Coordinates of C-alpha atoms in Angstrom, one line a residue:
M270 CA 0.0 0.1 0.0
E271 CA 2.8 2.4 0.8
Q272 CA 4.6 1.7 -2.4
L273 CA 1.3 2.2 -4.3
S274 CA 1.1 5.7 -2.5
R275 CA 4.7 6.6 -3.3
S276 CA 4.2 5.6 -7.1
R277 CA 1.1 7.8 -7.3
V278 CA 3.0 10.8 -5.7
R279 CA 5.8 10.2 -8.0
R280 CA 3.6 10.1 -11.0
A281 CA 1.7 13.3 -9.8
L282 CA 5.0 15.2 -9.3
I283 CA 6.4 14.0 -12.8
A284 CA 3.2 15.2 -14.4
S285 CA 3.3 18.4 -12.5
A286 CA 6.9 19.1 -13.5
A287 CA 6.3 18.4 -17.1
L288 CA 3.2 20.7 -17.4
L289 CA 5.2 23.5 -15.4
V290 CA 7.9 23.1 -18.2
I291 CA 5.2 23.2 -20.8
A292 CA 3.5 26.0 -19.2
I293 CA 6.5 28.2 -19.1
A294 CA 7.3 27.5 -22.6
V295 CA 3.8 28.4 -23.9
I296 CA 3.8 31.7 -21.8
A297 CA 7.2 32.5 -23.2
I298 CA 5.7 32.0 -26.6
S299 CA 2.8 34.0 -25.9
L300 CA 4.9 37.0 -24.6
N301 CA 6.6 37.1 -27.9
T302 CA 3.4 36.7 -29.9
G303 CA 1.7 39.7 -31.4
S304 CA 1.9 42.5 -33.9
L305 CA 5.3 43.8 -32.5
R306 CA 7.3 40.9 -32.1
L307 CA 9.9 40.5 -29.1
T308 CA 12.8 38.1 -28.9
P309 CA 13.1 35.9 -26.0
L310 CA 16.0 38.0 -24.9
A311 CA 14.0 41.3 -25.4
V312 CA 11.2 39.9 -23.4
L313 CA 13.8 38.8 -20.3
R314 CA 15.3 42.2 -20.7
T315 CA 11.8 43.9 -20.4
L316 CA 10.9 41.8 -17.6
L317 CA 14.1 42.7 -15.6
G318 CA 13.3 46.3 -16.2
G319 CA 15.9 47.0 -19.2
G320 CA 13.5 47.3 -22.2
S321 CA 12.7 50.3 -24.3
S322 CA 9.7 52.5 -23.7
D323 CA 7.7 50.8 -26.6
E324 CA 8.7 47.3 -25.1
N325 CA 7.7 48.2 -21.7
L326 CA 4.4 49.3 -23.0
V327 CA 3.8 46.3 -25.1
M328 CA 4.8 44.1 -22.3
F329 CA 3.3 45.5 -19.1
E330 CA 0.2 47.2 -20.5
Y331 CA -1.0 44.8 -23.0
R332 CA 0.5 41.4 -23.0
L333 CA 1.3 40.7 -19.4
P334 CA -2.1 41.3 -17.8
R335 CA -3.7 39.4 -20.8
I336 CA -1.6 36.5 -20.2
I337 CA -2.0 36.5 -16.3
V338 CA -5.7 36.7 -16.9
T339 CA -5.8 33.6 -19.2
M340 CA -3.4 31.8 -16.7
L341 CA -5.9 32.4 -13.6
A342 CA -9.0 31.6 -15.6
G343 CA -7.6 28.3 -17.2
I344 CA -6.6 27.3 -13.5
G345 CA -10.1 28.3 -12.3
L346 CA -11.9 26.5 -15.3
G347 CA -9.8 23.3 -14.9
I348 CA -10.5 23.2 -11.1
S349 CA -13.9 24.0 -11.2
G350 CA -14.7 21.3 -13.8
A351 CA -12.8 18.7 -11.6
I352 CA -15.1 19.8 -8.6
L353 CA -18.2 19.2 -10.8
Q354 CA -17.2 15.9 -12.0
G355 CA -16.3 14.9 -8.7
V356 CA -19.6 15.9 -6.8
S357 CA -21.9 14.7 -9.5
R358 CA -20.0 11.5 -10.3
N359 CA -20.4 12.3 -14.0
A360 CA -17.5 12.5 -16.5
L361 CA -19.4 14.8 -18.7
A362 CA -20.0 17.6 -16.0
D363 CA -18.7 20.9 -16.8
P364 CA -19.8 24.6 -16.0
G365 CA -20.6 25.1 -19.7
I366 CA -22.8 21.9 -19.9
L367 CA -24.3 22.5 -16.4
G368 CA -25.5 26.0 -17.4
I369 CA -23.5 28.0 -15.1
N370 CA -21.6 29.8 -17.8
A371 CA -25.1 30.7 -19.4
G372 CA -26.0 32.3 -16.0
A373 CA -22.8 34.2 -15.8
A374 CA -23.3 35.3 -19.4
L375 CA -26.7 36.7 -18.3
G376 CA -25.0 38.5 -15.5
L377 CA -22.5 40.1 -17.6
M378 CA -25.4 41.2 -19.9
L379 CA -27.0 42.8 -17.0
F380 CA -23.7 44.7 -16.1
V381 CA -23.1 46.0 -19.4
S382 CA -26.7 47.1 -19.6
F383 CA -26.1 49.1 -16.4
F384 CA -22.4 50.2 -16.9
R385 CA -22.0 50.2 -20.6
S386 CA -18.2 49.2 -20.2
M387 CA -15.8 46.6 -19.0
E388 CA -13.1 49.2 -18.3
G389 CA -12.0 51.1 -15.5
P390 CA -12.8 50.4 -11.7
A391 CA -16.3 49.1 -12.6
A392 CA -14.2 46.2 -14.1
L393 CA -14.0 44.9 -10.4
L394 CA -17.6 44.4 -10.2
I395 CA -17.9 41.9 -13.2
P396 CA -17.2 38.9 -11.1
L397 CA -20.0 39.9 -8.9
F398 CA -22.5 40.3 -11.5
T399 CA -21.4 37.0 -13.2
F400 CA -21.3 35.2 -9.9
M401 CA -24.8 36.4 -9.1
G402 CA -26.0 35.2 -12.4
G403 CA -24.3 31.9 -12.0
A404 CA -25.5 31.4 -8.5
V405 CA -29.1 32.2 -9.4
T406 CA -28.9 29.7 -12.3
A407 CA -27.2 27.1 -10.1
V408 CA -30.0 27.5 -7.5
I409 CA -32.7 27.0 -10.0
I410 CA -30.7 23.9 -11.1
F411 CA -30.0 22.5 -7.7
L412 CA -33.8 22.9 -6.8
F413 CA -35.0 21.0 -10.0
A414 CA -32.3 18.4 -9.3
Y415 CA -33.2 18.1 -5.6
D416 CA -35.1 15.2 -4.1
R417 CA -36.5 15.5 -0.7
H418 CA -35.3 12.1 0.5
R419 CA -32.2 11.8 -1.6
G420 CA -31.0 15.4 -1.7
I421 CA -29.5 16.5 -5.0
I422 CA -29.3 13.8 -7.6
P423 CA -26.2 13.9 -9.7
A424 CA -28.0 12.4 -12.7
R425 CA -30.4 15.0 -12.7
L426 CA -27.9 17.9 -12.6
I427 CA -26.8 17.4 -16.3
L428 CA -30.3 17.2 -17.7
V429 CA -31.7 20.1 -15.9
G430 CA -28.6 22.2 -16.5
I431 CA -29.0 21.8 -20.4
A432 CA -32.6 22.7 -20.2
V433 CA -32.1 25.8 -17.9
A434 CA -29.1 26.8 -20.1
A435 CA -31.1 26.9 -23.2
G436 CA -33.9 29.3 -21.4
I437 CA -31.2 31.5 -20.0
S438 CA -29.2 31.7 -23.2
S439 CA -32.4 32.8 -24.9
L440 CA -32.9 35.6 -22.4
T441 CA -29.3 36.6 -22.8
L442 CA -29.6 36.8 -26.6
L443 CA -32.9 39.1 -26.1
L444 CA -30.8 41.3 -23.8
S445 CA -28.0 41.6 -26.3
L446 CA -30.2 42.8 -29.1
R447 CA -31.3 45.6 -27.1
L448 CA -27.8 46.8 -26.8
D449 CA -26.4 49.8 -28.8
P450 CA -24.0 48.5 -31.6
N451 CA -20.5 49.3 -29.7
I452 CA -21.8 47.5 -26.6
Y453 CA -23.3 44.7 -28.6
A454 CA -19.9 44.2 -30.5
F455 CA -18.2 43.8 -27.0
A456 CA -20.8 41.5 -25.9
A457 CA -20.4 39.4 -28.9
R458 CA -16.8 39.1 -28.5
W459 CA -17.1 38.2 -24.8
L460 CA -19.8 35.6 -25.6
A461 CA -17.2 33.9 -28.2
G462 CA -14.5 33.9 -25.4
S463 CA -12.2 36.8 -26.3
V464 CA -9.6 37.9 -24.0
W465 CA -8.7 40.9 -26.1
G466 CA -8.2 44.4 -24.1
R467 CA -7.6 42.8 -20.5
E468 CA -5.9 45.1 -18.1
W469 CA -4.5 44.9 -14.6
E470 CA -7.8 45.8 -12.9
H471 CA -9.0 42.6 -14.6
V472 CA -6.2 40.7 -13.2
W473 CA -6.9 42.0 -9.5
A474 CA -10.7 41.2 -10.0
L475 CA -10.2 37.6 -10.7
L476 CA -7.1 36.9 -8.5
P477 CA -8.6 36.7 -5.0
W478 CA -11.3 34.1 -6.3
I479 CA -8.5 31.8 -7.5
V480 CA -6.0 32.5 -4.7
L481 CA -8.4 32.1 -1.8
L482 CA -10.9 29.3 -3.2
V483 CA -8.5 27.0 -5.0
P484 CA -6.3 26.1 -2.0
F485 CA -9.5 25.7 0.2
V486 CA -10.8 23.0 -2.4
Y487 CA -7.3 21.3 -2.2
S488 CA -7.6 21.3 1.4
R489 CA -10.7 19.4 1.2
S490 CA -9.6 17.2 -1.6
R491 CA -10.2 13.9 0.6
T492 CA -13.9 14.9 0.7
L493 CA -14.2 15.0 -2.9
D494 CA -12.7 11.4 -3.2
L495 CA -15.6 10.3 -0.9
F496 CA -18.2 11.1 -3.4
A497 CA -16.6 8.6 -5.9
M498 CA -17.7 6.0 -3.3
G499 CA -21.3 6.9 -3.8
D500 CA -23.6 8.8 -1.2
D501 CA -24.4 5.9 1.0
A502 CA -20.8 4.9 1.5
A503 CA -19.6 8.3 2.0
A504 CA -22.4 8.9 4.5
S505 CA -21.4 5.7 6.5
V506 CA -18.0 7.1 7.3
G507 CA -19.4 10.0 8.7
S508 CA -19.3 12.6 5.9
P509 CA -22.2 15.1 5.6
V510 CA -22.9 14.3 2.0
S511 CA -25.9 16.8 1.2
R512 CA -24.0 19.6 2.9
D513 CA -20.5 19.0 1.4
R514 CA -22.3 18.7 -2.2
I515 CA -23.7 21.9 -1.7
I516 CA -20.5 23.7 -0.3
F517 CA -18.4 22.3 -3.3
L518 CA -21.0 23.2 -6.0
S519 CA -21.2 26.8 -4.6
I520 CA -17.4 26.9 -4.9
A521 CA -17.4 25.6 -8.4
V522 CA -20.0 28.1 -9.3
A523 CA -17.9 30.9 -7.7
I524 CA -14.7 30.0 -9.5
S525 CA -16.1 29.4 -12.9
C526 CA -18.2 32.6 -12.9
A527 CA -15.2 34.7 -11.8
S528 CA -13.1 33.0 -14.6
V529 CA -15.8 33.4 -17.3
A530 CA -16.4 37.0 -16.3
M531 CA -12.7 37.8 -17.4
V532 CA -12.3 35.4 -20.5
G533 CA -15.8 35.0 -21.9
G534 CA -18.0 32.1 -22.6
I535 CA -15.4 29.6 -23.0
G536 CA -16.4 26.0 -22.7
F537 CA -14.8 22.5 -22.8
I538 CA -11.7 23.3 -20.5
G539 CA -13.6 22.3 -17.5
L540 CA -14.6 19.2 -19.3
A541 CA -11.3 18.2 -20.7
A542 CA -8.7 19.2 -18.1
P543 CA -10.0 16.9 -15.4
H544 CA -10.0 14.0 -17.6
I545 CA -6.4 14.7 -18.9
A546 CA -5.3 15.2 -15.5
R547 CA -6.9 12.0 -14.1
R548 CA -5.0 10.1 -16.9
L549 CA -1.8 11.8 -15.8
A550 CA -1.8 11.7 -12.1
G551 CA -4.4 9.0 -11.0
P552 CA -7.9 9.3 -9.5
Q553 CA -7.2 11.0 -6.3
H554 CA -8.0 14.5 -6.1
R555 CA -5.1 15.5 -4.1
F556 CA -2.9 14.3 -6.8
F557 CA -4.9 15.5 -9.9
L558 CA -6.4 18.5 -8.9
P559 CA -3.3 20.8 -9.2
V560 CA -2.5 19.0 -12.5
A561 CA -6.1 19.9 -13.9
G562 CA -5.2 23.2 -12.9
M563 CA -2.1 23.4 -14.9
V564 CA -3.9 21.8 -17.9
G565 CA -6.6 24.4 -17.9
L566 CA -3.8 27.0 -17.7
V567 CA -1.8 25.4 -20.7
I568 CA -4.9 25.0 -22.9
L569 CA -6.3 28.6 -22.4
V570 CA -3.1 30.3 -22.8
L571 CA -2.1 28.2 -25.9
A572 CA -5.7 28.7 -27.4
D573 CA -5.2 32.6 -26.9
T574 CA -1.8 32.5 -28.3
I575 CA -2.9 30.4 -31.4
G576 CA -5.8 32.8 -32.0
R577 CA -3.5 35.8 -32.0
S578 CA -0.8 34.6 -34.2
V579 CA -2.0 32.0 -36.6
F580 CA -4.7 34.3 -37.9
Q581 CA -2.9 37.4 -38.0
P582 CA -3.8 40.3 -38.7
N583 CA -7.4 39.1 -37.7
A584 CA -7.1 37.7 -34.0
I585 CA -9.5 34.8 -33.4
P586 CA -11.2 34.5 -29.9
A587 CA -9.5 31.9 -27.7
G588 CA -13.0 30.5 -27.1
V589 CA -13.3 29.6 -30.9
V590 CA -10.0 27.7 -30.9
V591 CA -10.9 26.0 -27.6
A592 CA -14.3 25.0 -29.1
A593 CA -12.5 23.8 -32.2
I594 CA -10.6 21.4 -30.1
G595 CA -13.0 20.7 -27.2
G596 CA -16.0 19.8 -29.5
P597 CA -14.5 16.6 -31.1
Y598 CA -13.1 15.7 -27.6
F599 CA -16.5 16.2 -26.0
L600 CA -17.9 13.6 -28.6
Y601 CA -15.2 11.2 -27.9
L602 CA -16.2 11.3 -24.3
L603 CA -19.7 10.9 -25.0
F604 CA -19.3 7.9 -27.1
K605 CA -16.8 6.3 -24.7
T606 CA -19.2 6.9 -21.7
K607 CA -22.1 5.1 -23.8
T608 CA -19.7 2.3 -24.6

């Protein structure tokens, strides 16, 4: 047993180290990607404070905040997907599929209807609006998936989430049609998953949600393992299943809504990252949760870099790149689950 535990720890460490190297390489490539190309030496020199005024402007005002936002959001989407798959015991659970992203989109539509912009100090309120939208949606989904005797039924979450998401998406579309052309263009970019124009206030708006909630989830990773045993087995070892499920679902909603607020309606990362992480680090959450976050980071930063570089001078939203990869992967998982 001890040898098995050591093997899993070693496997998780190797996977984490490999992903860290990949993440550093992807970030370095992303820092060098754009209309103004910077050599790796120029990037390093600028980061150390020795760049020219143009290099400093490009690096610290445009690229760095954008990349940090994608890093944080990628971690958030990967972790939230892992939580949802754990508590629902469903391999296809994802913030987008469950309808949480649709609720967050409705919250953002309400935000732009009031504030008309995503810039300036008001940007700090965006995660609150998207969280409220996602939270209200989650409450509706939880109520429909709730059974008086059995609590929240995991199998119902997916079906109810898809139905509720369809209705909320229709309402979001209706609200977007009432916006003026400039705000509508921004809303359309956001819904497509664009990370264009992110600034430091967006970093500060997202950072607390990731820094505070992700370590808390990791500290309770053993509780997530109990859900895999089934509700009856988890309750037999003293776990308050219904309470813990609500706590973890609420945290997943908070992390995913805060992430979606900054990077738009990006799906499939919460679906794919936990699956990839589980294959790399094993089934225990204390091993694969950090790996899921790193996989989400790599996917989102890489998708944004591809969208900015391959299709120049017309940048493609990161959400479109992720969907192009994630759609076939979702069909593969669906087919695999059926078989």
